[in-house]
PDB file of N, CA and C in Angstrom:
ATOM      1  N   UNK A 916      61.970-124.513-140.170  1.00  0.00           N
ATOM      2  CA  UNK A 916      61.345-125.170-141.307  1.00  0.00           C
ATOM      3  C   UNK A 916      62.258-126.288-141.827  1.00  0.00           C
ATOM      4  N   UNK A 917      61.736-127.478-141.883  1.00  0.00           N
ATOM      5  CA  UNK A 917      62.542-128.601-142.353  1.00  0.00           C
ATOM      6  C   UNK A 917      62.079-129.029-143.736  1.00  0.00           C
ATOM      7  N   UNK A 918      63.019-129.417-144.526  1.00  0.00           N
ATOM      8  CA  UNK A 918      62.673-129.907-145.862  1.00  0.00           C
ATOM      9  C   UNK A 918      62.630-131.423-145.842  1.00  0.00           C
ATOM     10  N   UNK A 919      61.611-131.951-146.467  1.00  0.00           N
ATOM     11  CA  UNK A 919      61.456-133.396-146.514  1.00  0.00           C
ATOM     12  C   UNK A 919      62.193-133.941-147.732  1.00  0.00           C
ATOM     13  N   UNK A 920      62.716-135.138-147.622  1.00  0.00           N
ATOM     14  CA  UNK A 920      63.387-135.722-148.782  1.00  0.00           C
ATOM     15  C   UNK A 920      62.394-136.014-149.903  1.00  0.00           C
ATOM     16  N   UNK A 921      62.857-135.889-151.113  1.00  0.00           N
ATOM     17  CA  UNK A 921      62.017-136.188-152.266  1.00  0.00           C
ATOM     18  C   UNK A 921      62.375-137.575-152.772  1.00  0.00           C
ATOM     19  N   UNK A 922      61.368-138.377-152.938  1.00  0.00           N
ATOM     20  CA  UNK A 922      61.574-139.740-153.399  1.00  0.00           C
ATOM     21  C   UNK A 922      61.086-139.854-154.835  1.00  0.00           C
ATOM     22  N   UNK A 923      61.897-140.414-155.690  1.00  0.00           N
ATOM     23  CA  UNK A 923      61.493-140.644-157.071  1.00  0.00           C
ATOM     24  C   UNK A 923      61.319-142.128-157.305  1.00  0.00           C
ATOM     25  N   UNK A 924      60.196-142.478-157.897  1.00  0.00           N
ATOM     26  CA  UNK A 924      59.943-143.856-158.291  1.00  0.00           C
ATOM     27  C   UNK A 924      59.982-143.891-159.809  1.00  0.00           C
ATOM     28  N   UNK A 925      60.750-144.814-160.350  1.00  0.00           N
ATOM     29  CA  UNK A 925      60.912-144.863-161.798  1.00  0.00           C
ATOM     30  C   UNK A 925      60.569-146.245-162.331  1.00  0.00           C
ATOM     31  N   UNK A 926      59.789-146.271-163.391  1.00  0.00           N
ATOM     32  CA  UNK A 926      59.520-147.507-164.122  1.00  0.00           C
ATOM     33  C   UNK A 926      60.156-147.347-165.494  1.00  0.00           C
ATOM     34  N   UNK A 927      61.005-148.284-165.854  1.00  0.00           N
ATOM     35  CA  UNK A 927      61.716-148.191-167.124  1.00  0.00           C
ATOM     36  C   UNK A 927      61.549-149.468-167.923  1.00  0.00           C
ATOM     37  N   UNK A 928      61.385-149.309-169.220  1.00  0.00           N
ATOM     38  CA  UNK A 928      61.251-150.447-170.112  1.00  0.00           C
ATOM     39  C   UNK A 928      62.122-150.205-171.328  1.00  0.00           C
ATOM     40  N   UNK A 929      62.989-151.135-171.653  1.00  0.00           N
ATOM     41  CA  UNK A 929      63.826-151.038-172.845  1.00  0.00           C
ATOM     42  C   UNK A 929      63.381-152.087-173.856  1.00  0.00           C
ATOM     43  N   UNK A 930      63.101-151.631-175.062  1.00  0.00           N
ATOM     44  CA  UNK A 930      62.634-152.548-176.101  1.00  0.00           C
ATOM     45  C   UNK A 930      63.320-152.218-177.421  1.00  0.00           C
ATOM     46  N   UNK A 931      63.390-153.212-178.301  1.00  0.00           N
ATOM     47  CA  UNK A 931      63.986-152.959-179.610  1.00  0.00           C
ATOM     48  C   UNK A 931      62.958-152.386-180.581  1.00  0.00           C
ATOM     49  N   UNK A 932      61.686-152.743-180.374  1.00  0.00           N
ATOM     50  CA  UNK A 932      60.630-152.174-181.206  1.00  0.00           C
ATOM     51  C   UNK A 932      59.482-151.737-180.320  1.00  0.00           C
ATOM     52  N   UNK A 933      59.033-150.517-180.525  1.00  0.00           N
ATOM     53  CA  UNK A 933      57.920-149.998-179.742  1.00  0.00           C
ATOM     54  C   UNK A 933      56.614-150.387-180.426  1.00  0.00           C
ATOM     55  N   UNK A 934      55.881-151.281-179.808  1.00  0.00           N
ATOM     56  CA  UNK A 934      54.610-151.734-180.381  1.00  0.00           C
ATOM     57  C   UNK A 934      53.479-151.426-179.408  1.00  0.00           C
ATOM     58  N   UNK A 935      52.277-151.603-179.891  1.00  0.00           N
ATOM     59  CA  UNK A 935      51.108-151.364-179.050  1.00  0.00           C
ATOM     60  C   UNK A 935      51.098-152.307-177.851  1.00  0.00           C
ATOM     61  N   UNK A 936      51.534-153.541-178.055  1.00  0.00           N
ATOM     62  CA  UNK A 936      51.607-154.497-176.943  1.00  0.00           C
ATOM     63  C   UNK A 936      52.529-154.001-175.838  1.00  0.00           C
ATOM     64  N   UNK A 937      53.658-153.429-176.256  1.00  0.00           N
ATOM     65  CA  UNK A 937      54.620-152.902-175.281  1.00  0.00           C
ATOM     66  C   UNK A 937      53.994-151.754-174.491  1.00  0.00           C
ATOM     67  N   UNK A 938      53.340-150.848-175.187  1.00  0.00           N
ATOM     68  CA  UNK A 938      52.695-149.724-174.500  1.00  0.00           C
ATOM     69  C   UNK A 938      51.610-150.205-173.554  1.00  0.00           C
ATOM     70  N   UNK A 939      50.851-151.208-173.950  1.00  0.00           N
ATOM     71  CA  UNK A 939      49.798-151.749-173.085  1.00  0.00           C
ATOM     72  C   UNK A 939      50.393-152.362-171.813  1.00  0.00           C
ATOM     73  N   UNK A 940      51.523-153.053-171.960  1.00  0.00           N
ATOM     74  CA  UNK A 940      52.189-153.618-170.783  1.00  0.00           C
ATOM     75  C   UNK A 940      52.648-152.512-169.845  1.00  0.00           C
ATOM     76  N   UNK A 941      53.191-151.451-170.430  1.00  0.00           N
ATOM     77  CA  UNK A 941      53.698-150.350-169.619  1.00  0.00           C
ATOM     78  C   UNK A 941      52.560-149.639-168.882  1.00  0.00           C
ATOM     79  N   UNK A 942      51.456-149.428-169.589  1.00  0.00           N
ATOM     80  CA  UNK A 942      50.288-148.794-168.968  1.00  0.00           C
ATOM     81  C   UNK A 942      49.744-149.667-167.840  1.00  0.00           C
ATOM     82  N   UNK A 943      49.705-150.975-168.065  1.00  0.00           N
ATOM     83  CA  UNK A 943      49.216-151.892-167.029  1.00  0.00           C
ATOM     84  C   UNK A 943      50.117-151.856-165.800  1.00  0.00           C
ATOM     85  N   UNK A 944      51.427-151.734-166.020  1.00  0.00           N
ATOM     86  CA  UNK A 944      52.372-151.732-164.900  1.00  0.00           C
ATOM     87  C   UNK A 944      52.282-150.460-164.072  1.00  0.00           C
ATOM     88  N   UNK A 945      51.869-149.362-164.697  1.00  0.00           N
ATOM     89  CA  UNK A 945      51.813-148.080-163.979  1.00  0.00           C
ATOM     90  C   UNK A 945      50.368-147.588-163.811  1.00  0.00           C
ATOM     91  N   UNK A 946      49.435-148.503-163.865  1.00  0.00           N
ATOM     92  CA  UNK A 946      48.011-148.125-163.825  1.00  0.00           C
ATOM     93  C   UNK A 946      47.617-147.381-162.546  1.00  0.00           C
ATOM     94  N   UNK A 947      48.195-147.746-161.418  1.00  0.00           N
ATOM     95  CA  UNK A 947      47.820-147.126-160.148  1.00  0.00           C
ATOM     96  C   UNK A 947      48.544-145.816-159.877  1.00  0.00           C
ATOM     97  N   UNK A 948      49.406-145.413-160.794  1.00  0.00           N
ATOM     98  CA  UNK A 948      50.175-144.185-160.579  1.00  0.00           C
ATOM     99  C   UNK A 948      49.306-142.958-160.806  1.00  0.00           C
ATOM    100  N   UNK A 949      49.599-141.869-160.094  1.00  0.00           N
ATOM    101  CA  UNK A 949      48.855-140.631-160.329  1.00  0.00           C
ATOM    102  C   UNK A 949      49.068-140.134-161.759  1.00  0.00           C
ATOM    103  N   UNK A 950      48.137-139.367-162.242  1.00  0.00           N
ATOM    104  CA  UNK A 950      48.191-138.887-163.617  1.00  0.00           C
ATOM    105  C   UNK A 950      49.282-137.859-163.866  1.00  0.00           C
ATOM    106  N   UNK A 951      49.885-137.316-162.807  1.00  0.00           N
ATOM    107  CA  UNK A 951      50.918-136.298-163.022  1.00  0.00           C
ATOM    108  C   UNK A 951      52.325-136.903-163.122  1.00  0.00           C
ATOM    109  N   UNK A 952      52.395-138.217-163.244  1.00  0.00           N
ATOM    110  CA  UNK A 952      53.700-138.852-163.453  1.00  0.00           C
ATOM    111  C   UNK A 952      54.247-138.411-164.810  1.00  0.00           C
ATOM    112  N   UNK A 953      55.541-138.202-164.876  1.00  0.00           N
ATOM    113  CA  UNK A 953      56.170-137.741-166.112  1.00  0.00           C
ATOM    114  C   UNK A 953      56.637-138.954-166.905  1.00  0.00           C
ATOM    115  N   UNK A 954      56.183-139.049-168.135  1.00  0.00           N
ATOM    116  CA  UNK A 954      56.544-140.173-168.996  1.00  0.00           C
ATOM    117  C   UNK A 954      57.372-139.660-170.163  1.00  0.00           C
ATOM    118  N   UNK A 955      58.490-140.315-170.412  1.00  0.00           N
ATOM    119  CA  UNK A 955      59.301-139.930-171.564  1.00  0.00           C
ATOM    120  C   UNK A 955      59.645-141.171-172.381  1.00  0.00           C
ATOM    121  N   UNK A 956      59.696-140.980-173.682  1.00  0.00           N
ATOM    122  CA  UNK A 956      60.081-142.056-174.587  1.00  0.00           C
ATOM    123  C   UNK A 956      61.286-141.568-175.378  1.00  0.00           C
ATOM    124  N   UNK A 957      62.396-142.266-175.242  1.00  0.00           N
ATOM    125  CA  UNK A 957      63.600-141.877-175.972  1.00  0.00           C
ATOM    126  C   UNK A 957      64.039-143.044-176.849  1.00  0.00           C
ATOM    127  N   UNK A 958      64.600-142.694-177.981  1.00  0.00           N
ATOM    128  CA  UNK A 958      65.059-143.716-178.905  1.00  0.00           C
ATOM    129  C   UNK A 958      66.525-143.481-179.225  1.00  0.00           C
ATOM    130  N   UNK A 959      67.289-144.549-179.184  1.00  0.00           N
ATOM    131  CA  UNK A 959      68.705-144.438-179.500  1.00  0.00           C
ATOM    132  C   UNK A 959      69.087-145.538-180.477  1.00  0.00           C
ATOM    133  N   UNK A 960      70.161-145.314-181.182  1.00  0.00           N
ATOM    134  CA  UNK A 960      70.621-146.288-182.150  1.00  0.00           C
ATOM    135  C   UNK A 960      72.122-146.475-181.981  1.00  0.00           C
ATOM    136  N   UNK A 961      72.551-147.726-181.956  1.00  0.00           N
ATOM    137  CA  UNK A 961      73.969-148.012-181.799  1.00  0.00           C
ATOM    138  C   UNK A 961      74.328-149.212-182.659  1.00  0.00           C
ATOM    139  N   UNK A 962      75.166-148.995-183.625  1.00  0.00           N
ATOM    140  CA  UNK A 962      75.596-150.080-184.530  1.00  0.00           C
ATOM    141  C   UNK A 962      74.421-150.841-185.121  1.00  0.00           C
ATOM    142  N   UNK A 963      73.512-150.121-185.728  1.00  0.00           N
ATOM    143  CA  UNK A 963      72.334-150.698-186.390  1.00  0.00           C
ATOM    144  C   UNK A 963      71.328-151.348-185.437  1.00  0.00           C
ATOM    145  N   UNK A 964      71.551-151.212-184.144  1.00  0.00           N
ATOM    146  CA  UNK A 964      70.569-151.715-183.183  1.00  0.00           C
ATOM    147  C   UNK A 964      69.822-150.526-182.597  1.00  0.00           C
ATOM    148  N   UNK A 965      68.521-150.527-182.810  1.00  0.00           N
ATOM    149  CA  UNK A 965      67.745-149.433-182.239  1.00  0.00           C
ATOM    150  C   UNK A 965      67.204-149.861-180.883  1.00  0.00           C
ATOM    151  N   UNK A 966      67.114-148.915-179.994  1.00  0.00           N
ATOM    152  CA  UNK A 966      66.649-149.177-178.646  1.00  0.00           C
ATOM    153  C   UNK A 966      65.675-148.075-178.249  1.00  0.00           C
ATOM    154  N   UNK A 967      64.529-148.466-177.757  1.00  0.00           N
ATOM    155  CA  UNK A 967      63.551-147.501-177.280  1.00  0.00           C
ATOM    156  C   UNK A 967      63.396-147.680-175.777  1.00  0.00           C
ATOM    157  N   UNK A 968      63.493-146.579-175.069  1.00  0.00           N
ATOM    158  CA  UNK A 968      63.378-146.614-173.618  1.00  0.00           C
ATOM    159  C   UNK A 968      62.162-145.798-173.190  1.00  0.00           C
ATOM    160  N   UNK A 969      61.240-146.433-172.496  1.00  0.00           N
ATOM    161  CA  UNK A 969      60.063-145.744-171.955  1.00  0.00           C
ATOM    162  C   UNK A 969      60.296-145.602-170.452  1.00  0.00           C
ATOM    163  N   UNK A 970      60.205-144.391-169.960  1.00  0.00           N
ATOM    164  CA  UNK A 970      60.440-144.146-168.540  1.00  0.00           C
ATOM    165  C   UNK A 970      59.298-143.320-167.955  1.00  0.00           C
ATOM    166  N   UNK A 971      58.787-143.767-166.822  1.00  0.00           N
ATOM    167  CA  UNK A 971      57.805-142.985-166.071  1.00  0.00           C
ATOM    168  C   UNK A 971      58.448-142.637-164.737  1.00  0.00           C
ATOM    169  N   UNK A 972      58.420-141.368-164.385  1.00  0.00           N
ATOM    170  CA  UNK A 972      59.013-140.937-163.129  1.00  0.00           C
ATOM    171  C   UNK A 972      57.960-140.267-162.259  1.00  0.00           C
ATOM    172  N   UNK A 973      57.902-140.701-161.028  1.00  0.00           N
ATOM    173  CA  UNK A 973      56.941-140.179-160.069  1.00  0.00           C
ATOM    174  C   UNK A 973      57.712-139.601-158.909  1.00  0.00           C
ATOM    175  N   UNK A 974      57.598-138.301-158.676  1.00  0.00           N
ATOM    176  CA  UNK A 974      58.324-137.654-157.579  1.00  0.00           C
ATOM    177  C   UNK A 974      57.330-137.142-156.557  1.00  0.00           C
ATOM    178  N   UNK A 975      57.707-137.277-155.296  1.00  0.00           N
ATOM    179  CA  UNK A 975      56.853-136.776-154.239  1.00  0.00           C
ATOM    180  C   UNK A 975      57.565-136.770-152.900  1.00  0.00           C
ATOM    181  N   UNK A 976      57.176-135.867-152.036  1.00  0.00           N
ATOM    182  CA  UNK A 976      57.781-135.808-150.714  1.00  0.00           C
ATOM    183  C   UNK A 976      57.273-136.965-149.872  1.00  0.00           C
ATOM    184  N   UNK A 977      58.109-137.454-149.013  1.00  0.00           N
ATOM    185  CA  UNK A 977      57.712-138.570-148.152  1.00  0.00           C
ATOM    186  C   UNK A 977      56.882-138.059-146.985  1.00  0.00           C
TER     187      UNK A 977
END
């Protein structure tokens, strides 16, 4: 029994403000992705600069 390598495809967007326009762009960029892609939104702050990172990760065997 052989194990196949797992390939992860990631789409990442870093923005200073999360707006509806940003989400629409992200959805448009990942429109063809399967619905089981994992999407996470994380927010960080450093020296009064806020940063929001939207990441979609798609994993699957080749």
